[in-house]
PDB file of C-alpha atoms in Angstrom:
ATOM      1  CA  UNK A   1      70.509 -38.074  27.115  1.00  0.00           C
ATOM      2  CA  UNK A   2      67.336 -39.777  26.196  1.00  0.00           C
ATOM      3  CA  UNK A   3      67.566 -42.583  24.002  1.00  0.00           C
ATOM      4  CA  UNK A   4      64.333 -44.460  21.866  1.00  0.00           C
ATOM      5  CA  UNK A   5      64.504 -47.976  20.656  1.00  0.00           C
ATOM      6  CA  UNK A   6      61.848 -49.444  18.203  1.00  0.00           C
ATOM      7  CA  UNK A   7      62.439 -52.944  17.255  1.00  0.00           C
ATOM      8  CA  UNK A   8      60.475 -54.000  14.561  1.00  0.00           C
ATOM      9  CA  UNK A   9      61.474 -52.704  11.349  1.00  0.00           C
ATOM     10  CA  UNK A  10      59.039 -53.787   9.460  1.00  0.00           C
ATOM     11  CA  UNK A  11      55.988 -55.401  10.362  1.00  0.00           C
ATOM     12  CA  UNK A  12      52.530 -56.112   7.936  1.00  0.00           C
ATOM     13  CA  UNK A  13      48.985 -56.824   9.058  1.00  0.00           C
ATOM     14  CA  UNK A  14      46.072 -57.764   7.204  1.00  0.00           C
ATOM     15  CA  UNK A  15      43.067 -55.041   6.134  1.00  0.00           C
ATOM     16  CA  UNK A  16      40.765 -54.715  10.044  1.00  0.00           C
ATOM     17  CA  UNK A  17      43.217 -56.654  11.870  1.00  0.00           C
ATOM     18  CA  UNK A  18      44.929 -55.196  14.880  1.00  0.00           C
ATOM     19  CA  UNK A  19      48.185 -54.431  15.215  1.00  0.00           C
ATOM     20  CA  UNK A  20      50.676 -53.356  17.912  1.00  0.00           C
ATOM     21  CA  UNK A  21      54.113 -51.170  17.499  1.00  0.00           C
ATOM     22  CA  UNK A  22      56.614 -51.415  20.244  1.00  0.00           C
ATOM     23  CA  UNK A  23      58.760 -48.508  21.628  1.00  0.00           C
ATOM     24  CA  UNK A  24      61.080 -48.648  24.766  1.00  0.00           C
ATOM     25  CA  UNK A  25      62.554 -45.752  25.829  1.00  0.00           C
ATOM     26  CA  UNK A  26      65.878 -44.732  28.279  1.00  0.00           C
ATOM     27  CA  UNK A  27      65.691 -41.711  30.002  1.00  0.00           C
ATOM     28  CA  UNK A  28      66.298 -40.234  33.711  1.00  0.00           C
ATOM     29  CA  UNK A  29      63.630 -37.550  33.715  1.00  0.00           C
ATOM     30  CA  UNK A  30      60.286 -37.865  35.698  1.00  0.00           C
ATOM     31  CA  UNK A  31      57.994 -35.690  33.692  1.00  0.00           C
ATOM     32  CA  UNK A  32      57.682 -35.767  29.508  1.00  0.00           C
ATOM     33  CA  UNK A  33      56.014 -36.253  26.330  1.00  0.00           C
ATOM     34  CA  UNK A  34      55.909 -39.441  24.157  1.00  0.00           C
ATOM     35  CA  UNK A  35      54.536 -39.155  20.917  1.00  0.00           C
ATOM     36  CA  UNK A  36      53.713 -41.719  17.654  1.00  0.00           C
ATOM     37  CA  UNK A  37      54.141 -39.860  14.261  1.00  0.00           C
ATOM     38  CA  UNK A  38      53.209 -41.587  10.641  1.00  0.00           C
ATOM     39  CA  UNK A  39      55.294 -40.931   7.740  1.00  0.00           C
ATOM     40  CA  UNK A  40      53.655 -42.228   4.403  1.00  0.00           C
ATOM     41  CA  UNK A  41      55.469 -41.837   1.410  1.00  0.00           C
ATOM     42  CA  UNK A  42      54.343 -38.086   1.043  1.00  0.00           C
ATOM     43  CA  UNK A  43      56.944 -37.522   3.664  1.00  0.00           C
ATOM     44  CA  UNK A  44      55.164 -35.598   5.679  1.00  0.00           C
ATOM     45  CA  UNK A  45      55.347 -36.390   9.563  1.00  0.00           C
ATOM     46  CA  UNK A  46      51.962 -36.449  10.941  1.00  0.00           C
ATOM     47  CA  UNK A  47      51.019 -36.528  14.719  1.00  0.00           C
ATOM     48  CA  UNK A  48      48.907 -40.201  15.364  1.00  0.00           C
ATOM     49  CA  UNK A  49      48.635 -39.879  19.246  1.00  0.00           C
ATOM     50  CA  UNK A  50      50.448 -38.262  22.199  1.00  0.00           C
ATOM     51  CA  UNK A  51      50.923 -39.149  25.969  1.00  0.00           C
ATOM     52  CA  UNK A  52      52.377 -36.963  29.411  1.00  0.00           C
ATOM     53  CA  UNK A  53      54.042 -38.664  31.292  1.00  0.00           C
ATOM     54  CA  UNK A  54      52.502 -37.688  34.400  1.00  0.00           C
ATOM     55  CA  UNK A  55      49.201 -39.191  33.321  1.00  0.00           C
ATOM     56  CA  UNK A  56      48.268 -42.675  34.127  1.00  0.00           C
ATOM     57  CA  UNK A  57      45.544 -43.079  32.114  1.00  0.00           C
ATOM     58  CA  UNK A  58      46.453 -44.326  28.661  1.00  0.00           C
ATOM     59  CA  UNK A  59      45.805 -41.934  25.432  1.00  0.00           C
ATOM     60  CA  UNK A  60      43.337 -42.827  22.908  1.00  0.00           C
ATOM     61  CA  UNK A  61      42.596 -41.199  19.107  1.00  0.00           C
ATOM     62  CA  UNK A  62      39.732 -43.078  17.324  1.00  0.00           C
ATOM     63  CA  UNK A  63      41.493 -46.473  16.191  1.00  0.00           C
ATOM     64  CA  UNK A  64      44.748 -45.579  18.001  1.00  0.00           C
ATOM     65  CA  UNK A  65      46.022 -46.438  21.852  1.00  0.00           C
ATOM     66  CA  UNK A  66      48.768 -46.625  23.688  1.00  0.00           C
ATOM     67  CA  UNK A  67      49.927 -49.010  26.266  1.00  0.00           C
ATOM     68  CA  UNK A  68      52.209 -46.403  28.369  1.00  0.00           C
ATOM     69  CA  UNK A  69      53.998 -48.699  31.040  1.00  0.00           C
ATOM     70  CA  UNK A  70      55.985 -45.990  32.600  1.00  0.00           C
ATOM     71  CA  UNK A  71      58.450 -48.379  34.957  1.00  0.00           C
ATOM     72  CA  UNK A  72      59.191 -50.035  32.340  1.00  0.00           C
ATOM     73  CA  UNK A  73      59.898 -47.721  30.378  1.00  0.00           C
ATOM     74  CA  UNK A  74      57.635 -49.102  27.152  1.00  0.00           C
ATOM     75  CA  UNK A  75      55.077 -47.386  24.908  1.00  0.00           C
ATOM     76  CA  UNK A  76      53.080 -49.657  22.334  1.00  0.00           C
ATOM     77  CA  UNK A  77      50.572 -48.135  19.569  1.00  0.00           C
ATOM     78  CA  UNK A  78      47.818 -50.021  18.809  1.00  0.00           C
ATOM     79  CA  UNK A  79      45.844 -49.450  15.624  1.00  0.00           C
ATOM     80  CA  UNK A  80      42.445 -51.421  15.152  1.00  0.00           C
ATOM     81  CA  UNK A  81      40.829 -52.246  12.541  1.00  0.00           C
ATOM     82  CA  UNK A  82      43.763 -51.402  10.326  1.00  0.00           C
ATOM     83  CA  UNK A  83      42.933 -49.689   6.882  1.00  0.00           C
ATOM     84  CA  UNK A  84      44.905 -49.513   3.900  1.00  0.00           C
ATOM     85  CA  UNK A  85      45.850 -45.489   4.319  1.00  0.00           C
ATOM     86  CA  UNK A  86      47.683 -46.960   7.722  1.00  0.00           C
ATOM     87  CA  UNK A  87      50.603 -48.083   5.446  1.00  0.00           C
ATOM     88  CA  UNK A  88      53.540 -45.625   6.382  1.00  0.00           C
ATOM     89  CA  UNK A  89      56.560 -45.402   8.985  1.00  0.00           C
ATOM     90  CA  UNK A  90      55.914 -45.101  12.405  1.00  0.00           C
ATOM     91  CA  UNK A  91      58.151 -43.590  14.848  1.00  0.00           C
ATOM     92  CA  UNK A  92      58.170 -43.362  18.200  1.00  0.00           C
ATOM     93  CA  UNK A  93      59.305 -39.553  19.721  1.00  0.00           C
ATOM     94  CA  UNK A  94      60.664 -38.814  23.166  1.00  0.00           C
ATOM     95  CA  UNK A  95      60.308 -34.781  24.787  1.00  0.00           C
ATOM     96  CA  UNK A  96      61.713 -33.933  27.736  1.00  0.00           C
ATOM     97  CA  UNK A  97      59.457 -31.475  30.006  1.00  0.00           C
ATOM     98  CA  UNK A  98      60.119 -28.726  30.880  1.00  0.00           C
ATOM     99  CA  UNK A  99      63.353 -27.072  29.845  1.00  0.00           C
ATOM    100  CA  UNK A 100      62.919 -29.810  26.536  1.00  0.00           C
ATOM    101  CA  UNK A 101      63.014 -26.730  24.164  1.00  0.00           C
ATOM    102  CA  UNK A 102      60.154 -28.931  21.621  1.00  0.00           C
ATOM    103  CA  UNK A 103      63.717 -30.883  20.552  1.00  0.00           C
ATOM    104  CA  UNK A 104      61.984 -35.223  19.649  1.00  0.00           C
ATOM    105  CA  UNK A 105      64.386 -37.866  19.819  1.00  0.00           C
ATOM    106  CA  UNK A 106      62.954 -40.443  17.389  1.00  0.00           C
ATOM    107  CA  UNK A 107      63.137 -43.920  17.215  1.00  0.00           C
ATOM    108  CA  UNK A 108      64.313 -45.693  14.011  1.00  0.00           C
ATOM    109  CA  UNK A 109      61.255 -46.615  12.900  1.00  0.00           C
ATOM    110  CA  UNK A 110      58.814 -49.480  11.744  1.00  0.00           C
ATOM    111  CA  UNK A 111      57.346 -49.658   8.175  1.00  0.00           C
ATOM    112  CA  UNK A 112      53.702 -50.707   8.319  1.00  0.00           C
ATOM    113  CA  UNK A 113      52.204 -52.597   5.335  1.00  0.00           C
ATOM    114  CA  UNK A 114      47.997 -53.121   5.561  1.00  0.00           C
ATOM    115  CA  UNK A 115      47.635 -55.845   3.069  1.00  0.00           C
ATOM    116  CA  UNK A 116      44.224 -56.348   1.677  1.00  0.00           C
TER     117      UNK A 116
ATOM    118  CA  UNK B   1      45.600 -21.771   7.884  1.00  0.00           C
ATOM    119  CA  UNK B   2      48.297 -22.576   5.958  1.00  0.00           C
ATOM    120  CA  UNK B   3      50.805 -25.402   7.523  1.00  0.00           C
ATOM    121  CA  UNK B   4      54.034 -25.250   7.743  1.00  0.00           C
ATOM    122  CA  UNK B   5      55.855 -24.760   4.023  1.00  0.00           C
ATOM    123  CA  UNK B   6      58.955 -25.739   3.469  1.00  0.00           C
ATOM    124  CA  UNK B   7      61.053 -24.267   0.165  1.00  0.00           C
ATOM    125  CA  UNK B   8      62.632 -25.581  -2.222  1.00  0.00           C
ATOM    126  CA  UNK B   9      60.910 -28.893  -2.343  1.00  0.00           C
ATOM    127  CA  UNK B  10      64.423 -30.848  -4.160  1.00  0.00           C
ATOM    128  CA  UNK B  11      67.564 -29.575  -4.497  1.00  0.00           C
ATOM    129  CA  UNK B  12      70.337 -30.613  -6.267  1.00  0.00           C
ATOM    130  CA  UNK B  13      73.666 -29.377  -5.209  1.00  0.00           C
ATOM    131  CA  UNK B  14      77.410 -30.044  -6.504  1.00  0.00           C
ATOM    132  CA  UNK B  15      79.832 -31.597  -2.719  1.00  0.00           C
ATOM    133  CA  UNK B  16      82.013 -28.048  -2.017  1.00  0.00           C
ATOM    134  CA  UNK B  17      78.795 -25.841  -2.786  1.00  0.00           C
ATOM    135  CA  UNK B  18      76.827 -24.416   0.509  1.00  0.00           C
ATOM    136  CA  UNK B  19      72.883 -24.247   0.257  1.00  0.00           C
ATOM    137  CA  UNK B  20      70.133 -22.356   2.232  1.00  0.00           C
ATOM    138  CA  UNK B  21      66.920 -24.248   2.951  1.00  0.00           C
ATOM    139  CA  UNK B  22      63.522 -22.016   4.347  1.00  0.00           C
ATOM    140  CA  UNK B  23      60.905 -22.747   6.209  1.00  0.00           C
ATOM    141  CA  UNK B  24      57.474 -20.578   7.016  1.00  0.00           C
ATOM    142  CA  UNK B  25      56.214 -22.139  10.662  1.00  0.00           C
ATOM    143  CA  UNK B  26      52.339 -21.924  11.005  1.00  0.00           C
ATOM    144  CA  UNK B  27      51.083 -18.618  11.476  1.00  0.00           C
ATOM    145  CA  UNK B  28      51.367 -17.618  15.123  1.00  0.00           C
ATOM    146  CA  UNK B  29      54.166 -20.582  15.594  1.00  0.00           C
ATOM    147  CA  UNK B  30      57.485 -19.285  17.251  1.00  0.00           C
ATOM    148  CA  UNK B  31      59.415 -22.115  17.724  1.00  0.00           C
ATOM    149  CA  UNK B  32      60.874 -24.197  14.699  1.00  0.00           C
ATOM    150  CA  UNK B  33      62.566 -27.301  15.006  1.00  0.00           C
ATOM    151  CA  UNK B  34      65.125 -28.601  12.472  1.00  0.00           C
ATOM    152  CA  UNK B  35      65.605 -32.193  11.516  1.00  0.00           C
ATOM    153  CA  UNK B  36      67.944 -34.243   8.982  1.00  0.00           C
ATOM    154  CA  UNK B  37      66.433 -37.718   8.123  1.00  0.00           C
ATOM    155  CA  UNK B  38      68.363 -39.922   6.468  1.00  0.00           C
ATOM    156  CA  UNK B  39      68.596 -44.167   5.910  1.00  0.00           C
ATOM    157  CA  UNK B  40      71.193 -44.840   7.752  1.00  0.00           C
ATOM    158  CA  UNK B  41      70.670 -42.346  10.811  1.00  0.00           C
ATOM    159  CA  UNK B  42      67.358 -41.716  10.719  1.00  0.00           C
ATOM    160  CA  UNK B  43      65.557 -38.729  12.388  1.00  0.00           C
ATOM    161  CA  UNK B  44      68.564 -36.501  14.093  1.00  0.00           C
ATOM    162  CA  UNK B  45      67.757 -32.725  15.379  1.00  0.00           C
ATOM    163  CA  UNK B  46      69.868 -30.337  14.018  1.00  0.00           C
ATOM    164  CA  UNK B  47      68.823 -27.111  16.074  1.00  0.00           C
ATOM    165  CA  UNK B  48      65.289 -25.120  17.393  1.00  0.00           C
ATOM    166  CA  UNK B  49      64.846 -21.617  17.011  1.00  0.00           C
ATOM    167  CA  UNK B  50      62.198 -20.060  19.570  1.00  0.00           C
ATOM    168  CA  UNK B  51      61.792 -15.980  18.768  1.00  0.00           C
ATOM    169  CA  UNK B  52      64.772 -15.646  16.659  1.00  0.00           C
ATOM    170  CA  UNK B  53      66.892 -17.307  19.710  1.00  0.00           C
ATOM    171  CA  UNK B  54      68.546 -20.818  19.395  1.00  0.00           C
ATOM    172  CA  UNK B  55      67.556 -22.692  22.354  1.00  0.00           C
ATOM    173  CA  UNK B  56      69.348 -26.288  21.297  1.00  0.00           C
ATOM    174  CA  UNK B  57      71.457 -27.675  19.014  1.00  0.00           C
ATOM    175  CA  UNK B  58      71.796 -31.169  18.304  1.00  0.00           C
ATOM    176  CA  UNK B  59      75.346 -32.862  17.484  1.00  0.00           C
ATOM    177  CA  UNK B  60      76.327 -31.700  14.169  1.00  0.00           C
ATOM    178  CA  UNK B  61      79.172 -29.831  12.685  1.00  0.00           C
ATOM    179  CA  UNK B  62      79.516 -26.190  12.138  1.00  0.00           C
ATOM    180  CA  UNK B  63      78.413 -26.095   8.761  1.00  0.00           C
ATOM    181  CA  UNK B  64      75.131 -26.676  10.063  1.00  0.00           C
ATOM    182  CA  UNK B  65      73.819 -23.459  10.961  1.00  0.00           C
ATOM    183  CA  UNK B  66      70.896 -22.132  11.208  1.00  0.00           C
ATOM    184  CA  UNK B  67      68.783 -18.970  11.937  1.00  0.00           C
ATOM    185  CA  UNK B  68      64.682 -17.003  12.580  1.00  0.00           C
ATOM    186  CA  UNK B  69      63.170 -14.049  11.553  1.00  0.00           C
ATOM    187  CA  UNK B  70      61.594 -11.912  13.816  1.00  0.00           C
ATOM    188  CA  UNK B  71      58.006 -13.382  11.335  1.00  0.00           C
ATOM    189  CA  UNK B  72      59.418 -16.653  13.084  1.00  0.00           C
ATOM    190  CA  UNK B  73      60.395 -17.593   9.549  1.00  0.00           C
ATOM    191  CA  UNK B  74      63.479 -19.993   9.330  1.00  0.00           C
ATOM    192  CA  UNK B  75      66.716 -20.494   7.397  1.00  0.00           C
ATOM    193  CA  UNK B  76      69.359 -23.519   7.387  1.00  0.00           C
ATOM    194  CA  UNK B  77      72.188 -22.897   5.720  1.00  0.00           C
ATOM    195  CA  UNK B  78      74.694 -25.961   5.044  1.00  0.00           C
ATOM    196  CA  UNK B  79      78.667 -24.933   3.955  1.00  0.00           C
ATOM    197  CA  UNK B  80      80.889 -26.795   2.113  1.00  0.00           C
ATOM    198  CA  UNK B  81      78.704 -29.627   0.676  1.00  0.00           C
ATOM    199  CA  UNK B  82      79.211 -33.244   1.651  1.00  0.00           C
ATOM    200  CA  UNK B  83      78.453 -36.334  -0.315  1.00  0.00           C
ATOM    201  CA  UNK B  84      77.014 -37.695   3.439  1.00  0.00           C
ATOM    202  CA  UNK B  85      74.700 -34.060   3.752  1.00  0.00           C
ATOM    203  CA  UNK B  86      72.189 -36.136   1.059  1.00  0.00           C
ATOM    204  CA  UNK B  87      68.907 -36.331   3.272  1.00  0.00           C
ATOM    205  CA  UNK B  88      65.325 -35.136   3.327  1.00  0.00           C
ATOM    206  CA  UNK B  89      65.451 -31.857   6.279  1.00  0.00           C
ATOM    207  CA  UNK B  90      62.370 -31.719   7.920  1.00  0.00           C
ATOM    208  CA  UNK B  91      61.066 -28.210   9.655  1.00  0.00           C
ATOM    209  CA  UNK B  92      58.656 -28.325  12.274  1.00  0.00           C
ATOM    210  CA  UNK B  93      56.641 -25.670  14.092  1.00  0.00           C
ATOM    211  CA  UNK B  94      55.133 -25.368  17.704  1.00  0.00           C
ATOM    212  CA  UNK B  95      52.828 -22.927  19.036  1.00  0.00           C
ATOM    213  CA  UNK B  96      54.193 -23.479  22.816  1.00  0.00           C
ATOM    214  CA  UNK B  97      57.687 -22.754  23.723  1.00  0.00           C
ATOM    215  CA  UNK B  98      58.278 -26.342  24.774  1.00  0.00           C
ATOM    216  CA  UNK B  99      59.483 -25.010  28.388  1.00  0.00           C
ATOM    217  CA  UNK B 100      56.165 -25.456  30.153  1.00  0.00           C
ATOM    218  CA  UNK B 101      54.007 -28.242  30.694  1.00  0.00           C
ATOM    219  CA  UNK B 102      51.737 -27.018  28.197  1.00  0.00           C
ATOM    220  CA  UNK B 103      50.107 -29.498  25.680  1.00  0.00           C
ATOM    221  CA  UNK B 104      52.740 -29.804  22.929  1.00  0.00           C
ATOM    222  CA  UNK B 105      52.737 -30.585  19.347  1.00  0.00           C
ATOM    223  CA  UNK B 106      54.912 -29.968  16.293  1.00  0.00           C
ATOM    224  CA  UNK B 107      53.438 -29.616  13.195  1.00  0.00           C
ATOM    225  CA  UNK B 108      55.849 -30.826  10.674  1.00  0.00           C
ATOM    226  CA  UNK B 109      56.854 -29.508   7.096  1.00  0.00           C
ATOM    227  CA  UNK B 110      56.760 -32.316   3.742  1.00  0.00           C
ATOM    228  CA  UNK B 111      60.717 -31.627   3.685  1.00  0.00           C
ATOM    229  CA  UNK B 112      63.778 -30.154   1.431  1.00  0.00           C
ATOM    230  CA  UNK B 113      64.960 -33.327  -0.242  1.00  0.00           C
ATOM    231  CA  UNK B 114      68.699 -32.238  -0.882  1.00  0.00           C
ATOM    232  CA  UNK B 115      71.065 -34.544  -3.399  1.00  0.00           C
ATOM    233  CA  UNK B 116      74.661 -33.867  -2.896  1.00  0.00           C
ATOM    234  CA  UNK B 117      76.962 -34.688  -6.336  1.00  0.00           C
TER     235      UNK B 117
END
């Protein structure tokens, strides 16, 4: 079973600051998907960026990277010159490839603030 | 197109009742995903539907069930009402069966918040 571990709760950063979200991540398979969705308080779960396992090369969406550090098992977002529509949840998502059936295993989360 | 819609939006039910919750996938989706999100145990999967077949389940009682129509169209239905079955259940959609190696992504639904009393 796959297991992902986010351990900030909460964190705030300041309006075009840079910020980084941690994820770690337990898992015995070789190939996957890790994922970072936003949640603001619409509720809905949006897609922020997205990363195979089997690629070295980290993934990048406009203001959004990763830092995938596959031995260790860790995968950081970082969001760049933060804006005030940043302010949601963030979780970190685990899929196993193949066989992984488009089941996530989500982390618990970290609450983003942009203060002005 | 259309995302994926999720019906009813809140929902009050009375502990004891059952409920049905319904979700339309994206048009061409065939795999829907289930998920209960609540404070204290976050984001669980309850089950994934891929052409009308249940391909996983996560670890939840019976009363959690599910099912798809062959328009890929999904149902939950929950039995016997619990005050602990309060939670916002989020539906999500893929276009690829999630079996490949094919570039995945799961569109997700803005939830059935349900209030158990």
């Amino acid at each position: 079973a796959q297991t992902v571990t986010q351990s900030q709760p909460e964190m705030s950063v300041q309006e075009a600051e840079t910020v980084t979200l941690s994820c770690t991540y337990d898992t015995s398979e070789n190939n996957y998907y890790l994922f970072w969705y936003k949640q603001p308080p619409s509720r809905q779960m949006i897609l922020v960026i997205r990363q195979e396992a089997y690629k070295q090369q980290n993934a990048t969406e406009n203001r959004f990277s990763v830092n995938f550090q596959k031995a260790a098992k860790s995968f950081s977002l970082k969001i760049s010159d933060s804006q005030l529509g940043d302010t949601a949840m963030y979780f970190c998502a685990f899929m196993k490839l193949p066989g992984g059936g488009n089941k996530l295993t989500f982390g618990t989360g970290t609450q983003l603030k942009v203060e002005l | 197109k259309a995302g994926v819609t999720q019906t009813p939006r809140y929902l009050i039910k009375t502990r004891g009742q059952q409920v049905t919750l319904s979700c339309s996938p994206i048009s061409g989706h065939r795999s829907v995903s289930w998920y209960q999100q609540t404070p204290g145990q976050g984001l669980q999967f309850l089950f994934e539907y891929f052409s009308e077949t249940q391909r996983n389940k996560g670890n939840f009682p019976g009363r959690f069930s599910g099912r798809q129509f062959s328009n890929s169209r999904s149902e939950m239905n929950v039995s016997t009402l619990e005050l602990g079955d309060s939670a916002l259940y989020l539906c999500a959609s893929s276009y690829h069966s999630g079996q490949g190696a094919q570039n995945t992504e799961a569109f997700f639904g803005q939830g059935t918040r349900l209030t158990v009393v």
